[in-house]
């Protein structure tokens, strides 16, 4: 069928036409004035995006590269760190830290749930020698959102650095790095930022920079001190991902021209309410019931529904591309992405495709007015007063 493809996955996400056109431009040289202007202008906007006065360093790699850079630059082999592991990406922190020779203490969280402040407090008490805490803002494999603001209240008063993977949160839900006291915040280009994959961004607090200066380089490519020095001159350490930075500059300009971050967060919150209301109206189970992300909603399928078939019908019959579950949840879960260049009309299409393909995959559907309910929820949520950060969704 000649349907319009709609990429409703939690990364990569669709690209606005403005960004695609900019990406098609011919090359400019990464050591010449036009590039310096581009990088310095982008840098100012990135500081606003991250909520920091510190430099935000662009790296040519996927998000995992920035995770690797954080681990290698901030810690010495043999140091002890705490990892919040509530899914695939929490697990990835452990793997990267172990490769670097760190001693890892894991806080294991059942998938779909989030770490509590009490859990971290107790783990810190039992491990007074821990030097860092690693966590995700949004654990994209489950759709749960860890309470990073509250966790930072514990770490900022101790000699412990808090490293937050914001790959599916930056530009999607609020995470002001300096105000909250996050020591390292990082993200990738292909989730909330409406840019293709391949560009990562990372920033460090003042005290994290102090630590970095005491850690001898263990990796030639991810040299944060070198990147910082060059960034002040509008340069990267190596050849910069010129087109991706052009795309990022364009997408950040689009955000600025359309109400800034406040408007983005409001839209993301409204889309989250829309999806969750629609899913509940279809009598399906929301996998992260309490503390949930604003860019992806995980849906647990009833037994008897063939999840792989559902995904394939949604794509071939309706043009909607969802992600499935990972590990134990393969074939049992739909991850409905609604971040970046995705709006109410895409989500309407997504809910309709979910409804139709659920039936095709053996599911029973109770409600016929799920779209009406979902759109009502969207408009109600959109009407929150400007400037208000939505308390229900905060952990
Ligand atoms: C997507 C994602 C990653 C992995 O990013 P890559 O760009 O694939 O390396 C890591 N953490 C989170 C939370 C993610 O959503």
Coordinates of C-alpha atoms and ligand atoms in Angstrom, one line a residue:
X1 CA 0.0 0.0 0.0
X2 CA 1.2 3.5 -0.8
X3 CA 1.1 4.7 2.8
X4 CA 3.3 7.5 4.2
X5 CA 5.9 5.8 6.3
X6 CA 5.8 7.1 9.9
X7 CA 8.8 6.3 12.1
X8 CA 7.3 6.0 15.6
X9 CA 10.4 4.4 17.2
X10 CA 12.4 5.7 20.1
X11 CA 15.3 6.6 17.7
X12 CA 16.1 7.3 15.0
X13 CA 13.2 9.7 14.6
X14 CA 11.8 11.5 11.5
X15 CA 13.6 14.5 10.1
X16 CA 11.9 17.9 9.3
X17 CA 12.2 18.9 5.7
X18 CA 14.3 22.0 6.8
X19 CA 16.8 19.8 8.4
X20 CA 17.0 17.4 5.4
X21 CA 17.6 20.3 3.0
X22 CA 20.4 21.7 5.2
X23 CA 22.0 18.2 5.3
X24 CA 22.2 18.2 1.5
X25 CA 24.5 21.2 1.4
X26 CA 28.0 20.8 0.0
X27 CA 30.9 20.5 2.4
X28 CA 32.4 23.4 4.3
X29 CA 35.9 23.0 5.8
X30 CA 36.0 22.3 9.5
X31 CA 39.0 24.7 10.1
X32 CA 37.6 27.7 8.3
X33 CA 35.6 30.7 9.5
X34 CA 32.2 29.5 8.2
X35 CA 32.5 26.4 10.3
X36 CA 33.7 28.3 13.4
X37 CA 30.6 30.5 13.2
X38 CA 28.4 27.5 12.9
X39 CA 29.9 25.7 15.9
X40 CA 30.0 28.8 18.1
X41 CA 26.3 29.6 17.3
X42 CA 25.3 26.0 17.9
X43 CA 27.2 26.0 21.2
X44 CA 25.2 28.9 22.6
X45 CA 21.9 27.0 21.8
X46 CA 23.3 23.8 23.2
X47 CA 24.0 25.4 26.6
X48 CA 20.3 26.5 26.7
X49 CA 19.2 23.0 25.7
X50 CA 21.4 21.4 28.5
X51 CA 20.7 24.1 31.0
X52 CA 24.3 24.7 31.7
X53 CA 27.0 27.4 31.6
X54 CA 29.6 24.8 30.9
X55 CA 30.7 23.8 27.3
X56 CA 28.6 21.2 25.5
X57 CA 31.1 19.1 23.5
X58 CA 30.0 17.6 20.2
X59 CA 31.5 14.2 19.4
X60 CA 31.4 12.2 16.1
X61 CA 29.9 9.0 17.4
X62 CA 26.5 7.5 18.4
X63 CA 25.2 8.1 22.0
X64 CA 27.1 5.1 23.3
X65 CA 30.4 6.9 22.3
X66 CA 29.5 9.7 24.7
X67 CA 28.7 7.1 27.4
X68 CA 32.2 5.7 26.8
X69 CA 33.8 9.1 26.9
X70 CA 32.1 9.8 30.3
X71 CA 33.4 6.6 31.8
X72 CA 36.9 6.9 30.5
X73 CA 37.4 10.6 31.3
X74 CA 35.9 10.7 34.8
X75 CA 37.2 7.5 36.4
X76 CA 40.4 5.6 37.0
X77 CA 40.5 1.8 36.6
X78 CA 39.9 0.3 40.0
X79 CA 37.5 3.1 41.2
X80 CA 34.1 2.0 42.5
X81 CA 30.9 3.3 40.9
X82 CA 27.2 2.6 41.4
X83 CA 25.0 1.8 38.3
X84 CA 21.3 2.0 38.3
X85 CA 20.3 -1.0 36.0
X86 CA 16.6 -1.0 35.1
X87 CA 16.9 -2.1 31.5
X88 CA 19.2 -2.5 28.4
X89 CA 20.7 0.9 28.8
X90 CA 21.4 0.7 32.5
X91 CA 23.1 -2.6 31.7
X92 CA 25.2 -0.8 29.1
X93 CA 26.6 1.5 31.8
X94 CA 27.8 -1.6 33.6
X95 CA 29.4 -3.1 30.5
X96 CA 31.3 0.1 29.6
X97 CA 32.4 0.6 33.2
X98 CA 33.7 -3.0 33.5
X99 CA 35.6 -2.8 30.2
X100 CA 37.3 0.3 31.7
X101 CA 38.2 -1.7 34.8
X102 CA 35.9 0.0 37.3
X103 CA 34.4 -1.9 40.2
X104 CA 30.6 -1.8 39.7
X105 CA 27.9 -2.0 42.3
X106 CA 24.6 -2.4 40.6
X107 CA 21.2 -1.3 41.9
X108 CA 19.0 -3.8 40.0
X109 CA 15.5 -2.5 39.2
X110 CA 12.8 -4.6 37.7
X111 CA 12.1 -3.6 34.1
X112 CA 9.4 -0.9 34.0
X113 CA 10.1 0.5 37.4
X114 CA 12.4 3.2 38.6
X115 CA 15.1 3.6 41.3
X116 CA 14.0 5.2 44.6
X117 CA 15.9 7.9 46.4
X118 CA 16.0 5.6 49.5
X119 CA 17.6 2.8 47.4
X120 CA 20.4 5.1 46.3
X121 CA 20.8 6.5 49.8
X122 CA 21.2 3.0 51.2
X123 CA 23.7 2.0 48.4
X124 CA 25.7 5.1 49.0
X125 CA 25.8 4.3 52.8
X126 CA 27.0 0.8 52.2
X127 CA 29.6 2.0 49.6
X128 CA 31.1 5.2 51.1
X129 CA 34.1 4.7 48.7
X130 CA 31.9 5.0 45.6
X131 CA 33.0 7.8 43.3
X132 CA 30.2 8.0 40.8
X133 CA 26.5 7.1 40.1
X134 CA 25.4 6.2 36.6
X135 CA 21.8 6.4 35.6
X136 CA 19.5 7.0 32.6
X137 CA 16.9 9.8 32.6
X138 CA 14.7 7.7 30.4
X139 CA 15.4 4.0 30.3
X140 CA 14.4 3.6 26.6
X141 CA 14.0 -0.2 26.8
X142 CA 11.2 0.1 29.3
X143 CA 9.9 3.7 29.0
X144 CA 10.5 4.4 32.7
X145 CA 11.9 7.7 33.8
X146 CA 14.3 7.7 36.8
X147 CA 14.0 10.5 39.4
X148 CA 17.3 12.2 38.4
X149 CA 16.5 15.5 40.1
X150 CA 16.0 13.8 43.4
X151 CA 19.1 11.5 43.0
X152 CA 21.2 14.6 42.3
X153 CA 20.2 16.0 45.7
X154 CA 22.0 13.1 47.2
X155 CA 25.1 13.2 45.1
X156 CA 25.7 16.9 45.0
X157 CA 26.2 17.0 48.8
X158 CA 28.7 14.2 48.7
X159 CA 32.0 13.5 46.9
X160 CA 30.1 11.5 44.3
X161 CA 29.6 12.4 40.6
X162 CA 26.2 11.9 39.0
X163 CA 26.4 10.8 35.3
X164 CA 23.0 10.9 33.5
X165 CA 22.4 9.3 30.1
X166 CA 19.9 11.7 28.6
X167 CA 19.9 10.2 25.1
X168 CA 16.1 9.8 25.0
X169 CA 15.4 12.8 27.4
X170 CA 17.3 15.9 26.3
X171 CA 15.0 18.1 24.2
X172 CA 12.0 15.9 25.3
X173 CA 11.5 16.5 29.0
X174 CA 13.1 19.0 31.3
X175 CA 16.6 18.1 32.7
X176 CA 18.3 21.4 33.5
X177 CA 21.8 20.2 34.3
X178 CA 23.1 23.0 36.5
X179 CA 19.9 23.6 38.4
X180 CA 19.5 19.9 39.2
X181 CA 23.2 19.3 39.9
X182 CA 24.0 16.7 37.3
X183 CA 27.8 16.3 36.9
X184 CA 27.7 14.8 33.4
X185 CA 24.8 15.0 30.9
X186 CA 25.0 13.4 27.5
X187 CA 22.8 12.8 24.5
X188 CA 22.7 11.7 20.9
X189 CA 21.4 13.4 17.8
X190 CA 18.8 10.9 16.6
X191 CA 16.1 10.9 19.3
X192 CA 14.7 14.2 20.5
X193 CA 16.9 16.5 18.4
X194 CA 15.5 15.7 14.9
X195 CA 18.9 15.0 13.4
X196 CA 20.3 11.7 11.9
X197 CA 22.4 9.4 14.1
X198 CA 26.1 9.9 14.4
X199 CA 26.5 13.0 16.6
X200 CA 26.7 12.9 20.4
X201 CA 26.8 15.8 22.9
X202 CA 28.3 15.8 26.4
X203 CA 28.7 18.3 29.1
X204 CA 30.4 18.3 32.6
X205 CA 29.9 20.2 35.8
X206 CA 32.7 22.3 37.3
X207 CA 33.6 19.6 39.8
X208 CA 33.5 17.0 37.0
X209 CA 36.0 19.0 35.1
X210 CA 38.2 19.1 38.2
X211 CA 38.1 15.3 38.3
X212 CA 38.8 15.0 34.6
X213 CA 42.0 17.0 34.9
X214 CA 43.3 14.4 37.4
X215 CA 42.5 11.4 35.3
X216 CA 45.3 10.6 32.8
X217 CA 43.9 9.9 29.2
X218 CA 43.1 6.3 28.7
X219 CA 41.7 6.8 25.2
X220 CA 43.2 8.9 22.4
X221 CA 40.0 9.7 20.6
X222 CA 37.8 10.8 23.6
X223 CA 40.0 13.5 25.0
X224 CA 37.7 15.9 26.8
X225 CA 40.3 18.4 27.8
X226 CA 41.5 18.7 24.2
X227 CA 37.9 19.0 22.9
X228 CA 37.2 21.7 25.5
X229 CA 40.2 23.7 24.5
X230 CA 39.4 23.5 20.8
X231 CA 35.7 24.2 21.3
X232 CA 36.5 27.7 22.7
X233 CA 38.0 28.4 19.2
X234 CA 35.0 27.0 17.4
X235 CA 36.8 23.8 16.5
X236 CA 36.7 20.1 17.2
X237 CA 39.8 18.0 18.0
X238 CA 39.4 16.0 14.8
X239 CA 37.4 16.4 11.6
X240 CA 33.9 17.5 12.8
X241 CA 30.7 15.9 11.6
X242 CA 30.0 19.0 9.5
X243 CA 26.6 18.1 8.0
X244 CA 25.2 16.8 11.3
X245 CA 26.2 20.0 13.0
X246 CA 24.5 22.0 10.2
X247 CA 21.4 19.8 10.8
X248 CA 21.6 20.4 14.5
X249 CA 22.0 24.1 14.1
X250 CA 18.8 24.1 11.9
X251 CA 16.8 22.0 14.3
X252 CA 17.8 24.1 17.3
X253 CA 16.8 27.2 15.2
X254 CA 13.4 25.6 14.5
X255 CA 12.9 25.0 18.2
X256 CA 13.8 28.7 19.0
X257 CA 11.4 30.0 16.4
X258 CA 8.5 27.9 17.7
X259 CA 8.4 28.7 21.4
X260 CA 11.6 27.3 22.6
X261 CA 12.1 24.5 25.1
X262 CA 9.0 25.3 27.0
X263 CA 6.8 24.7 23.9
X264 CA 8.7 21.4 23.2
X265 CA 8.2 20.1 26.7
X266 CA 4.5 21.0 26.6
X267 CA 4.1 19.2 23.3
X268 CA 6.0 16.2 24.5
X269 CA 3.9 16.0 27.7
X270 CA 0.6 16.4 25.7
X271 CA 1.7 13.6 23.2
X272 CA 2.5 11.4 26.2
X273 CA -0.9 11.9 27.7
X274 CA -2.5 11.3 24.3
X275 CA -0.7 7.9 23.8
X276 CA -1.3 6.8 27.3
X277 CA -5.0 7.6 27.2
X278 CA -5.5 5.9 23.9
X279 CA -3.6 2.8 25.1
X280 CA -5.8 2.6 28.2
X281 CA -8.9 3.1 26.2
X282 CA -7.8 0.0 24.1
X283 CA -7.6 -1.9 27.4
X284 CA -3.9 -2.5 27.0
X285 CA -1.3 -2.5 29.8
X286 CA 1.1 0.4 30.2
X287 CA 4.5 -1.1 31.1
X288 CA 5.9 1.9 33.1
X289 CA 2.8 2.7 35.1
X290 CA 4.1 5.3 37.5
X291 CA 7.2 7.2 36.5
X292 CA 7.2 7.3 32.7
X293 CA 9.1 9.1 29.9
X294 CA 7.8 11.8 27.7
X295 CA 9.2 10.4 24.4
X296 CA 8.4 6.7 24.4
X297 CA 5.5 4.7 25.7
X298 CA 5.9 0.9 26.3
X299 CA 2.8 -1.3 25.9
X300 CA 2.7 -4.8 27.2
X301 CA 0.6 -7.0 25.0
X302 CA -1.9 -9.5 26.3
X303 CA -0.9 -13.2 26.1
X304 CA -2.1 -14.7 22.8
X305 CA -1.2 -11.6 20.8
X306 CA 1.6 -12.2 18.4
X307 CA 3.7 -9.0 18.9
X308 CA 5.9 -9.6 15.8
X309 CA 2.8 -9.9 13.6
X310 CA 1.4 -6.8 15.1
X311 CA 4.6 -4.8 14.3
X312 CA 4.6 -6.2 10.8
X313 CA 0.9 -5.5 10.1
X314 CA 1.3 -1.9 11.4
X315 CA 4.2 -1.3 9.0
X316 CA 2.9 -3.1 5.9
X317 CA -0.7 -2.1 6.1
X318 CA -0.6 1.3 7.8
X319 CA 2.9 2.6 7.3
X320 CA 3.5 2.9 11.0
X321 CA 6.9 1.7 12.3
X322 CA 7.0 0.9 16.0
X323 CA 9.8 -0.8 18.0
X324 CA 9.3 -4.1 19.8
X325 CA 10.4 -5.2 23.2
X326 CA 14.0 -6.3 24.0
X327 CA 15.3 -9.4 25.7
X328 CA 12.5 -11.1 27.7
X329 CA 10.0 -8.8 26.2
X330 CA 10.7 -9.5 22.5
X331 CA 7.4 -10.3 20.8
X332 CA 5.4 -9.1 23.9
X333 CA 5.8 -5.4 23.8
X334 CA 5.3 -2.4 21.6
X335 CA 7.5 0.6 22.1
X336 CA 5.6 3.6 20.7
X337 CA 8.0 6.4 20.1
X338 CA 6.6 10.0 20.1
X339 CA 9.8 12.2 20.3
X340 CA 11.3 14.7 18.0
X341 CA 9.6 15.6 14.7
X342 CA 6.4 13.8 15.7
X343 CA 3.0 15.5 16.2
X344 CA -0.6 14.8 17.2
X345 CA -1.4 13.6 13.6
X346 CA 1.4 11.1 13.6
X347 CA 0.3 9.8 17.1
X348 CA -3.3 9.6 15.8
X349 CA -2.1 7.5 13.0
X350 CA 0.0 5.4 15.4
X351 CA -2.9 4.7 17.7
X352 CA -5.1 3.7 14.8
X353 CA -2.4 1.4 13.4
X354 CA -2.1 -0.1 16.9
X355 CA -5.8 -0.7 17.1
X356 CA -6.1 -2.3 13.7
X357 CA -2.9 -4.4 13.9
X358 CA -3.8 -5.5 17.5
X359 CA -7.0 -7.1 16.1
X360 CA -5.1 -8.7 13.2
X361 CA -2.6 -10.2 15.7
X362 CA -5.2 -11.9 17.7
X363 CA -6.1 -9.2 20.3
X364 CA -9.5 -8.2 21.5
X365 CA -10.4 -4.5 21.4
X366 CA -12.9 -3.1 23.8
X367 CA -13.3 0.6 23.0
X368 CA -14.3 2.3 19.8
X369 CA -13.8 5.8 20.9
X370 CA -10.1 5.5 21.8
X371 CA -9.1 8.2 19.3
X372 CA -11.6 10.7 20.7
X373 CA -10.4 10.0 24.2
X374 CA -6.8 10.3 23.2
X375 CA -7.3 13.6 21.3
X376 CA -9.2 15.1 24.2
X377 CA -6.4 14.1 26.5
X378 CA -3.9 15.8 24.2
X379 CA -5.8 19.1 24.1
X380 CA -6.3 19.1 27.9
X381 CA -2.6 18.5 28.5
X382 CA -1.6 21.2 26.0
X383 CA -3.5 23.8 27.9
X384 CA -1.3 23.8 31.0
X385 CA -0.1 27.3 31.7
X386 CA 3.2 28.3 30.1
X387 CA 6.1 28.1 32.5
X388 CA 4.6 25.4 34.7
X389 CA 6.5 22.2 34.8
X390 CA 4.1 19.4 35.0
X391 CA 4.2 17.8 38.5
X392 CA 2.4 14.5 37.8
X393 CA 5.1 13.4 35.5
X394 CA 8.0 14.3 37.8
X395 CA 9.3 11.5 39.9
Ligands
LIG1 C1 19.3 5.1 22.1 C2 19.9 5.1 23.5 C3 21.2 4.7 23.7 C4 22.1 4.2 22.6 O1 22.5 5.2 21.8 P1 23.3 4.9 20.4 O2 23.2 6.2 19.7 O3 22.6 3.7 19.7 O4 24.7 4.5 20.8 C5 21.7 4.8 25.0 N1 21.0 5.2 26.0 C6 19.7 5.5 25.8 C7 18.9 5.9 27.0 C8 19.1 5.5 24.6 O5 17.8 5.8 24.4

